[in-house]
XYZ file of C-alpha atoms in Angstrom:
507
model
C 4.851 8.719 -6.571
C 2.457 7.047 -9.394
C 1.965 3.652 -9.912
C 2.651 2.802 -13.545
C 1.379 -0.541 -14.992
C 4.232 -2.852 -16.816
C 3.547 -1.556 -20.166
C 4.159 2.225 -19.237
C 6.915 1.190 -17.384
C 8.439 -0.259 -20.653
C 7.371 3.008 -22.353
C 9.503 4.955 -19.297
C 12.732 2.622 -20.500
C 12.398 3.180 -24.381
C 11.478 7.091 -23.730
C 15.042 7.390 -21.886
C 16.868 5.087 -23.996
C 15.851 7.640 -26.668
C 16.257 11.148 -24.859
C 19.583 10.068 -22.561
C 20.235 9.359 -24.765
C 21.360 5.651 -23.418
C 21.456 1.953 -25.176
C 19.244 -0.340 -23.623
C 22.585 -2.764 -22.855
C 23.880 -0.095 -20.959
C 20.282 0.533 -19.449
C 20.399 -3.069 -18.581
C 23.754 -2.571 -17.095
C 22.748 0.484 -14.735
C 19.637 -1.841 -13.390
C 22.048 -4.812 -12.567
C 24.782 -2.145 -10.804
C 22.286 -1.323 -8.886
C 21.096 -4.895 -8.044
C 24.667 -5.931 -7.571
C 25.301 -2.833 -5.125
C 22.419 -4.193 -3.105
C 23.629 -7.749 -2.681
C 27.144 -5.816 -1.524
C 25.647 -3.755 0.822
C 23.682 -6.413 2.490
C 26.228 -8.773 2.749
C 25.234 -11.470 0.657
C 28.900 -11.579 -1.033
C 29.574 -14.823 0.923
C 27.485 -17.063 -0.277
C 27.312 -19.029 -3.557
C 24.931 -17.964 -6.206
C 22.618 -19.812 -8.386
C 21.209 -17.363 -11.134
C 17.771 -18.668 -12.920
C 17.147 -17.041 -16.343
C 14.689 -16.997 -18.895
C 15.926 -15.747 -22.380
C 13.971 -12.149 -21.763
C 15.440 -9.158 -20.690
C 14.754 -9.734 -16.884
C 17.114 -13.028 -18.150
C 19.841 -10.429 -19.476
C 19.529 -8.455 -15.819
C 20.565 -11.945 -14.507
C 23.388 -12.699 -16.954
C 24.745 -9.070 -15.830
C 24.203 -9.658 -12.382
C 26.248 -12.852 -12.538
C 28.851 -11.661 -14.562
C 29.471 -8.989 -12.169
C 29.218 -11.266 -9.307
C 31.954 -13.915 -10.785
C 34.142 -10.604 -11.491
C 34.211 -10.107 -7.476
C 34.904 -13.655 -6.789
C 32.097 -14.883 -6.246
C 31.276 -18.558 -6.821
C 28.176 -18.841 -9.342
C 26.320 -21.060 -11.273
C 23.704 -20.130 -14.163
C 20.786 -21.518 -15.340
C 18.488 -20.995 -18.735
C 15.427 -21.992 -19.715
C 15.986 -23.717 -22.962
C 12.953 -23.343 -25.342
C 14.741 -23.339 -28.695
C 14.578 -19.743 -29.505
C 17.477 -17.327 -29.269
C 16.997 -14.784 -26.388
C 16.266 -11.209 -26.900
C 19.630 -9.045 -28.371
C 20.296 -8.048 -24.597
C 19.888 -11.139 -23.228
C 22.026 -12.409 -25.941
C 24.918 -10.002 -25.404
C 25.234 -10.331 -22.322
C 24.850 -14.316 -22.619
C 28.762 -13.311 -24.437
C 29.760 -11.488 -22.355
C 29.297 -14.007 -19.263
C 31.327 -17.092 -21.646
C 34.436 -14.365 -20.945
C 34.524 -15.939 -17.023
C 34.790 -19.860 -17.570
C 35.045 -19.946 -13.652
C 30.609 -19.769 -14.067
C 29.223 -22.729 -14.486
C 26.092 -22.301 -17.036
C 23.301 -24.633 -17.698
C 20.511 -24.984 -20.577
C 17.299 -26.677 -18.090
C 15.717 -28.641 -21.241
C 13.984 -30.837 -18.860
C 12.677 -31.592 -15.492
C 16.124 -33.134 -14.175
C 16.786 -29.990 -12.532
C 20.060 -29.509 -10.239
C 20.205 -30.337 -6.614
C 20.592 -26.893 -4.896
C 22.260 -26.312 -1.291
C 20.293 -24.373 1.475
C 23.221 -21.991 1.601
C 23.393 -21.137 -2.362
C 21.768 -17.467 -2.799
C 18.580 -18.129 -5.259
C 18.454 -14.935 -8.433
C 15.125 -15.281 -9.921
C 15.667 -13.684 -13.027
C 13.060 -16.197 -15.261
C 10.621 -13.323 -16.120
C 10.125 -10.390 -14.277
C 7.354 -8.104 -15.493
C 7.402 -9.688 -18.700
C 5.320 -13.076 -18.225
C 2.190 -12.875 -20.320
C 0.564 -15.999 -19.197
C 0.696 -18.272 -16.309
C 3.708 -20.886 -15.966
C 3.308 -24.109 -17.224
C 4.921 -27.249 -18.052
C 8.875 -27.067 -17.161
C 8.688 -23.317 -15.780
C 6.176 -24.778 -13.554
C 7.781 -27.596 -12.127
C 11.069 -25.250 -11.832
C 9.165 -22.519 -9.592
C 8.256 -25.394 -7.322
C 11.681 -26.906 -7.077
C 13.205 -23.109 -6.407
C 10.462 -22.583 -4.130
C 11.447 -25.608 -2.511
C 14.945 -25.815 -2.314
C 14.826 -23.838 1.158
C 17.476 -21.199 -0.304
C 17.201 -17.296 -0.052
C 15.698 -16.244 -3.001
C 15.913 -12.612 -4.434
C 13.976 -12.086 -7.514
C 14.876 -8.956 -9.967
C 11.831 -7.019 -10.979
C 8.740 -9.208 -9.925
C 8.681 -12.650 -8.512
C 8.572 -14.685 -11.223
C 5.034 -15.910 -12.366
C 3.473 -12.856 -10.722
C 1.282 -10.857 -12.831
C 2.290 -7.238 -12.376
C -1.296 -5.239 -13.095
C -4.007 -7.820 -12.264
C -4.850 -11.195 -9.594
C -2.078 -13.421 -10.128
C -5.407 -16.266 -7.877
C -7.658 -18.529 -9.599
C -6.008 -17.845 -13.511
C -5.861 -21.274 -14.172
C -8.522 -23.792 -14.520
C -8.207 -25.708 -11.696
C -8.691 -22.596 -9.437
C -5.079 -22.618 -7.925
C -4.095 -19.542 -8.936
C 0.123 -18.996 -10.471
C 3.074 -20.433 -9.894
C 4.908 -17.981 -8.574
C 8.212 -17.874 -6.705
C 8.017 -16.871 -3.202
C 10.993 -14.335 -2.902
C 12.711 -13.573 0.568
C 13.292 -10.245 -1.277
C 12.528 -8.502 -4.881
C 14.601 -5.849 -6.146
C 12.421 -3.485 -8.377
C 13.350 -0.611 -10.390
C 12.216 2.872 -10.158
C 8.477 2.812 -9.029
C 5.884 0.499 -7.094
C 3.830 -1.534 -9.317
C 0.622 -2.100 -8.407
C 1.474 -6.041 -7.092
C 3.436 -4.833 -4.157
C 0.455 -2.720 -2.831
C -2.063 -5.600 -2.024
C -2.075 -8.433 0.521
C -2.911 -11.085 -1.631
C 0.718 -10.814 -2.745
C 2.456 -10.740 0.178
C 3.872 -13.882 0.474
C 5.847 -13.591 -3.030
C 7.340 -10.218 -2.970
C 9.042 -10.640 0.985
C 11.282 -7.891 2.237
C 10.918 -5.089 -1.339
C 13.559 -2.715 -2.224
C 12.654 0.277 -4.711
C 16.290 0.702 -7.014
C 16.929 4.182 -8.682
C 18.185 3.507 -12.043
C 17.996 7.022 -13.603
C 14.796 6.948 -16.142
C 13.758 9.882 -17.247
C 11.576 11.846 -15.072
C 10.017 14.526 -17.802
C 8.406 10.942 -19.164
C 6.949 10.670 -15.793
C 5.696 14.248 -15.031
C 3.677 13.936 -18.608
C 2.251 11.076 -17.770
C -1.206 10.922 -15.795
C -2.387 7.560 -13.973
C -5.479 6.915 -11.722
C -3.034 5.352 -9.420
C -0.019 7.153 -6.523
C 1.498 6.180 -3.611
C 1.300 8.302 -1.209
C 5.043 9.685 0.002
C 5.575 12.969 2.629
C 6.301 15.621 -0.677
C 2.391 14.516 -1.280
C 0.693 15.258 2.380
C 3.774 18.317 2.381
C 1.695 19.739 -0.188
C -1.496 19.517 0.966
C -0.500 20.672 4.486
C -1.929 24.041 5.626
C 0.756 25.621 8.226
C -1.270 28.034 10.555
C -1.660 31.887 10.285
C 0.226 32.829 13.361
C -3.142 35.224 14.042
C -5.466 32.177 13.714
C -8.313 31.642 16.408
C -9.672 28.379 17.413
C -12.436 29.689 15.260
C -10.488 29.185 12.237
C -9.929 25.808 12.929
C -13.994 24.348 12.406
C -16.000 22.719 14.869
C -16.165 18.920 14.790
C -18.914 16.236 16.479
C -17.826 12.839 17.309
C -20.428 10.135 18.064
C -19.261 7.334 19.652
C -19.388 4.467 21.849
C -21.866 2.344 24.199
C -21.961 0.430 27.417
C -18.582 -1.166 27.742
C -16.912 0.207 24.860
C -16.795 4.369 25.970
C -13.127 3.709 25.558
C -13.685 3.871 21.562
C -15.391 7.351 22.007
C -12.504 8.560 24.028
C -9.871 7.586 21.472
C -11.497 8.862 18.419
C -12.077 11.749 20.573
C -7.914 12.349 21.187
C -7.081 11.635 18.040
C -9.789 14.545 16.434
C -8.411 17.271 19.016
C -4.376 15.912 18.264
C -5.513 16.763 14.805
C -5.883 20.541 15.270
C -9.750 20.987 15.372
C -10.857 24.132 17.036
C -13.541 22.955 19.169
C -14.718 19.010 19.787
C -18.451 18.442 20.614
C -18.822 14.317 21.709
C -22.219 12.899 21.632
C -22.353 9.734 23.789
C -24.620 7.506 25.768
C -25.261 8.670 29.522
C -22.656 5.820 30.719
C -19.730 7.912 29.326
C -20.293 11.056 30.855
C -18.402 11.109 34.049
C -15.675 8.728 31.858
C -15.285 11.402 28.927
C -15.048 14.636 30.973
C -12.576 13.030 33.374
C -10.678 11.844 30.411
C -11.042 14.507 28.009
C -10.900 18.056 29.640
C -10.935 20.124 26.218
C -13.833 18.434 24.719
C -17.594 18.897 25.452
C -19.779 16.417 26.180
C -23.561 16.079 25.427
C -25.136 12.682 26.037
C -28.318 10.977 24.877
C -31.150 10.313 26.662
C -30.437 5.958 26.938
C -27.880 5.289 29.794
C -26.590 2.807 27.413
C -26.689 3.598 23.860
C -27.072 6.237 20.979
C -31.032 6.103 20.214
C -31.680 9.958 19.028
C -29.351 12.953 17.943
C -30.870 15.555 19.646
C -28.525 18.151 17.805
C -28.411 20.793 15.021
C -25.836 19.167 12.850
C -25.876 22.258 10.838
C -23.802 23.567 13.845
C -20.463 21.260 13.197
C -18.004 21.492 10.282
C -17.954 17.642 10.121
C -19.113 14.498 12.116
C -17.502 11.320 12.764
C -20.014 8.853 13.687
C -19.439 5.015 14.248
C -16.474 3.973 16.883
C -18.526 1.772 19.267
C -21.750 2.454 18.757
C -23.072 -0.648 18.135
C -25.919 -1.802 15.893
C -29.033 -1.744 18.025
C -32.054 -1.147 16.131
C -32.530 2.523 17.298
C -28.857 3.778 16.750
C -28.909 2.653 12.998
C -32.412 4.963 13.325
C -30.358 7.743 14.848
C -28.027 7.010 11.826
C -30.303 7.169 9.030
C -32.117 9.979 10.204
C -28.242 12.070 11.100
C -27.475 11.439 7.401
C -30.748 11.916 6.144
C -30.630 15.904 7.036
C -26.452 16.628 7.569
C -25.182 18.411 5.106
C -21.489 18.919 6.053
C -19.245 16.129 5.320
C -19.584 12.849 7.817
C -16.858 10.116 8.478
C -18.524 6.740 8.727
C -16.539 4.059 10.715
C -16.912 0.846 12.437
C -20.682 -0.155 13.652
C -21.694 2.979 11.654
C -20.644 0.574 8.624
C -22.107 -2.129 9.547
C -25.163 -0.324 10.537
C -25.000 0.698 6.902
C -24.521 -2.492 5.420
C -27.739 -3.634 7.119
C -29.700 -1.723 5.184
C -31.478 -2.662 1.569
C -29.907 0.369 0.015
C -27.532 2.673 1.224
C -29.118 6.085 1.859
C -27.701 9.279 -0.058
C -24.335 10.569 1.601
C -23.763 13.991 2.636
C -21.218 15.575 -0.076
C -17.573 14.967 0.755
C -18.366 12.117 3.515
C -15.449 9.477 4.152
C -16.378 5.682 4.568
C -13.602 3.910 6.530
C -14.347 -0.086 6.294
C -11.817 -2.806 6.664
C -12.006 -5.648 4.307
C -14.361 -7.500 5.850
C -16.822 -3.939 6.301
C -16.182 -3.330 2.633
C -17.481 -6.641 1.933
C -21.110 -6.034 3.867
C -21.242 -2.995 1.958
C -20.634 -3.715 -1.101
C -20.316 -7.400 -1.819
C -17.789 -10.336 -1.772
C -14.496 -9.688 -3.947
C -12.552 -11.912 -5.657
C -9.526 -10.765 -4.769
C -7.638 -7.502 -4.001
C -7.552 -6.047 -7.793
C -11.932 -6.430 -7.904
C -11.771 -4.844 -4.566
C -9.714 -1.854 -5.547
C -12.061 -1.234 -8.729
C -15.185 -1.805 -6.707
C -13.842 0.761 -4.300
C -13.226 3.716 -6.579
C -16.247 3.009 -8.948
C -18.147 2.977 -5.603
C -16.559 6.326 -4.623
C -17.779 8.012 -7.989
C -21.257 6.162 -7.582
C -21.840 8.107 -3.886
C -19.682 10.678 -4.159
C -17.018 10.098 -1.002
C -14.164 8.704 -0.636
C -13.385 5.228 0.877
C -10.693 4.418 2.980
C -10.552 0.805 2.499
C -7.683 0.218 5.525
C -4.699 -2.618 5.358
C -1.159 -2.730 5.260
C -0.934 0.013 2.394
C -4.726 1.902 2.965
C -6.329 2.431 -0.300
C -8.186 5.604 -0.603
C -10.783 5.533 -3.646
C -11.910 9.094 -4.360
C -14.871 9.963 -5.994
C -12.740 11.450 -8.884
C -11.734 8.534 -9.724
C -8.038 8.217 -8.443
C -6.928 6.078 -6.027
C -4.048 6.436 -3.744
C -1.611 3.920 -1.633
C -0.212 4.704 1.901
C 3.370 4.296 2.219
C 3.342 4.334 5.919
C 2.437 2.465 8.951
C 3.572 -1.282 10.212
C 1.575 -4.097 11.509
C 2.156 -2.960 15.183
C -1.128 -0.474 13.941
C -3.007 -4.099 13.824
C -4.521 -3.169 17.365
C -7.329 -2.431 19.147
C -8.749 1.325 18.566
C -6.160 2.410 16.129
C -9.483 2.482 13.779
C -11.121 4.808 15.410
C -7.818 7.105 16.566
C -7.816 7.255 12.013
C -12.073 8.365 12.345
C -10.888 11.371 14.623
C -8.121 12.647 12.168
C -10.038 12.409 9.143
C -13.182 14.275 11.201
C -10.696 17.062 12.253
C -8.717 17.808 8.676
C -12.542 18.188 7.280
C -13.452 20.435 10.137
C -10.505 22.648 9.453
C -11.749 22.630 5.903
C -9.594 20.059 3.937
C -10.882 18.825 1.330
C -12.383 14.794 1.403
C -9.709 13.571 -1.056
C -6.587 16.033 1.687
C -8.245 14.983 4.552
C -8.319 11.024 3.967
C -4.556 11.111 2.248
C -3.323 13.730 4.928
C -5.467 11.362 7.712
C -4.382 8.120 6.738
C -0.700 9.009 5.961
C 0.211 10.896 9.398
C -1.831 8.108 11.162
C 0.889 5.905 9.720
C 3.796 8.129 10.460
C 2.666 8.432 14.381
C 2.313 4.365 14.241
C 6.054 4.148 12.448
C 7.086 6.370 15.426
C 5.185 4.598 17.965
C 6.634 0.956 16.981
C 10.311 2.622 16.949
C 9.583 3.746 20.755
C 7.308 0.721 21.844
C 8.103 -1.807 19.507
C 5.093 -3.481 17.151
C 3.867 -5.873 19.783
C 3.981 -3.499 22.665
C 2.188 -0.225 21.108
C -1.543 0.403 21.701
C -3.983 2.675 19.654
C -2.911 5.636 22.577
C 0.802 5.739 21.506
C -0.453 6.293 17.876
C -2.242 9.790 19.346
C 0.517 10.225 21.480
C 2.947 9.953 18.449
C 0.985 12.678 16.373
C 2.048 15.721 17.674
C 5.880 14.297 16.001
C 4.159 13.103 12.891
C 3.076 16.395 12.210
C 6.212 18.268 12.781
C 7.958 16.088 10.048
C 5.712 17.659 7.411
C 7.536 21.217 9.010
C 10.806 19.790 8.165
C-alpha cells in the first residue's frame, strides 16, 4: 500500500480521468457517493448539517455532498469562503447544481461575523483538503477557530483543513504556533494514506480516519515507485516462508538473546518467548547468575548460560560466530561493564544483531557509535532515537533522520509508535498498519526484540524480518486487546496471541 504525496495523488486523478476514461465532475461525484454512503452507514442522517467550503475542488466535494444530503431530506446549511474569485469549473458546477434545492440555505462568509452554530449541527470541513499551499490566515483563520470551537462533530473530506499533507504542519508560522488546523472527530480520505495520518504529531486533527475506494486507476499506481508503504497482510503474505514439511530445527537458525539484570529477569524471559513463538530452531539466553533458576523454570525449551556477576552482564564469554543472530538489550542496564560487554559483542559479531532498550542507550552513551554488524536492527522509541541521534523537530525530521541514518550504518531502524516506522538502509521506509494502544505496556518492547532476533535466525532478510516482526507483533496485540481489552492486556498476551497472528498469514 504506498504512500503517495498530494501532488502524485493529483497525478493518480488526472491519469484516470484520462484512461477511464471519466470527467473529473463525475470523479468528483464518485468521491462524494462515497462520502455520503459513509455518513448513511454511520448514522449521521439525523442530524442537521453545516457544510464549510472553500471555492477548490475539496469545496466542490462539499457542494456534492450537500446536494446529496438535501436530496435525502436532510436539513443543511452551506457556507463559502468569499475571496472574489470564481471557484474552480467543478466547484462551480456543482455550486449550480446545489441552487436546484432552495430548501439549502447557502452563505458567502466575507467577514468575521460568522454564524452561530448548534452543538447538534454535523460540521463538513470541506475548506481545503489537500490543496492548501500555505498556512491559514486572516478570515480562514479566525473560521478554523470558531469551527473548532463550536463543540459540533466535525468530519473533514480529504485532510483536516489547514493540515499540510507531505511535511510538519508545527512551528510554520512566525510566532512558532504552528497551523490552524481543524480538529476533525473524523476525516474521510480517498484511496491511499497520506503521509499526515502516519505520525503522532497529527493525531489530534485527523480523529477516527476512514480510507474511501473511489476507483482510480491502479496501472497508475503499480508504475509508480515511492520511498514510502504501509505495511498491509498481502505485504508480510509475501515475505512469509511456509515450512518444508521435512524441515529440522536445524533449518530454522540458532538465535542468542541477552537480556536482563537484578530485578528485571522478567525482560529476558519475555524477549525470550517471544524469539521461540517466532519459529527459531534453537534459543541460547545469556543472563546474569540471578536469572538462572528463574529462566529454566520459566523457559523449558531454551538454554541458559549465565555470566560470571550474580547481578549483571559484564563479559560475553561466547563464540558469537555460533548464533544466526543476537538480540541484545531488554534489561540489561547501563553499568559501565555491560556497555564494555556491548562494544566488545559488536566489535567482533558478524551475523546480524537486534539492539533494544538499555542496549540503546548504552549506545547513545558513547562519542560515536561503533560499526554495526551487516543487517543489524536498532529498535529505539522516540525518546531512544533522540539519544542516538539528536533532538527532532518534529515527526517529518525524525522520519528523514531515520532512513538517512539507516543508509549511513547500514541497518534498519525500527523507530516504534502508534504506526512503527521502519527505515531501511535502502532507503525505503515502511508504516505498520497494525497494533492499538493496549501494546503501550510494559515488555511489549522486548516481546518485538525476540521476533525480529528469530525471523533473522531463520534467515529473513533485515528489511522481512523488521516488516514481518513489527507487523505480526501488531496483529497478536489487535488479537490480544479483542480478548483482554486495551487496558487489561500485558506484554504475555501479545506472545500468547502469536501463534493466531501467524496463522492469518496461512489464510
Amino acid at each position: 500500500m504506498k504512500i503517495l504525496k498530494a501532488d502524485q495523488i493529483r497525478s493518480w486523478d488526472q491519469y484516470t480521468i484520462r484512461h477511464e476514461p471519466i470527467a473529473s465532475i463525475d470523479l468528483m461525484e464518485r468521491a462524494a457517493t462515497k462520502c455520503f454512503e459513509w455518513l448513511d452507514d454511520n448514522g449521521f442522517f439525523v442530524h442537521a448539517f453545516a457544510v464549510f467550503c472553500g471555492k477548490g475542488n475539496n469545496g466542490g466535494d462539499g457542494l456534492a455532498i450537500a446536494r446529496m444530503l438535501a436530496s435525502r431530506g436532510c436539513n443543511v446549511s452551506v457556507y463559502i469562503l468569499e475571496f472574489g474569485h470564481k471557484g474552480t469549473e467543478d466547484f462551480q458546477t456543482n455550486l449550480a447544481r446545489l441552487h436546484q434545492y432552495p430548501s439549502v440555505d447557502i452563505h458567502f462568509i466575507q467577514d468575521e461575523n460568522f454564524h452561530s452554530l448548534s452543538k447538534e449541527t454535523i460540521v463538513i470541513d470541506a475548506l481545503f483538503g489537500s490543496g492548501l499551499t500555505r498556512p491559514p490566515d486572516g478570515i480562514t483563520s479566525s473560521l478554523i477557530d470558531h469551527i473548532n470551537n463550536s463543540g459540533c462533530t466535525i468530519i473533514a473530506i480529504d485532510v483536516p483543513s489547514g493540515l499540510s499533507v507531505d511535511q510538519s504542519s508545527k512551528a510554520r508560522l512566525p510566532d512558532g504556533q504552528g497551523n490552524k488546523i481543524i480538529k476533525a472527530d473524523y476525516t474521510l480520505s480517498f484511496q491511499c494514506y497520506k503521509l499526515a495520518f502516519l505520525v503522532a504529531e497529527n493525531a489530534a486533527f485527523i480523529g477516527e480516519l476512514s480510507i474511501l475506494e473511489i476507483g482510480l486507476l491502479p496501472e497508475f499506481l503499480s508504475s509508480l515507485d515511492t520511498d514510502l508503504e504501509l505495511i498491509d497482510k498481502s505485504i508480510a503474505r509475501s515475505i512469509y516462508k511456509p515450512r518444508n514439511r521435512f524441515a529440522h530445527k536445524g533449518n530454522f537458525g540458532h538465535a542468542m538473546i541477552i537480556a536482563g539484570s537484578y530485578g528485571k529477569i522478567g525482560a529476558a524471559a519475555l524477549s525470550a518467548k517471544a524469539c521461540l513463538r517466532s519459529g527459531v530452531g534453537l534459543l541460547t539466553c545469556y543472563i546474569p547468575k540471578c536469572g538462572y533458576d528463574i529462566l529454566q523454570t520459566a523457559i523449558s525449551e531454551a538454554m541458559v548460560m549465565t555470566d560470571a556477576n550474580s547481578s549483571i552482564i559484564t563479559k560475553i564469554d561466547e563464540d558469537a560466530s555460533k548464533y544466526d543472530s543476537i538480540g541484545i538489550g531488554p534489561g540489561i542496564g547501563t553499568a559501565a561493564e555491560t556497555r564494555a560487554a556491548l562494544k566488545e559483542l559488536i566489535s567482533i559479531c558478524k551475523k546480524p544483531m537486534v539492539i533494544d532498550a538499555d542496549a540503546l542507550n548504552g549506545l547513545s552513551m558513547e562519542k560515536k557509535l561503533p560499526t554495526l554488524p551487516p543487517g543489524s536492527v536498532l529498535t529505539p522509541h522516540p525518546k531512544e532515537f533522540e539519544r542516538l541521534f539528536g533532538e527532532s523537530k518534529n515527526d517529518f525530521e525524525r522520519i528523514e533522520k531515520a532512513l538517512a541514518n539507516a543508509k549511513l550504518l547500514n541497518c534498519s531502524i525500527v523507530l516504534k509508535g502508534h504506526h512503527s516506522f521502519i527505515a531501511t538502509p535502502g532507503g525505503k521506509g515502511y508504516f505498520n498498519s497494525t497494533g492499538n494502544a493496549g501494546m503501550a505496556t510494559a515488555g511489549s518492547g522486548d516481546v518485538l526484540t525476540g521476533m525480529i532476533t528469530a525471523l533473522l535466525a531463520q534467515g529473513y532478510t533485515t528489511e522481512e524480518a523488521s516488516i514481518m516482526a513489527v507487523y505480526l507483533h501488531g496483529v497478536a496485540g489487535d488479537i490480544a486487546a479483542n480478548e483482554f481489552s486495551k487496558e487489561a492486556m500485558i506484554a504475555g498476551d501479545i506472545i500468547n496471541s502469536l501463534g493466531r497472528a501467524f496463522k492469518q498469514l496461512e489464510i
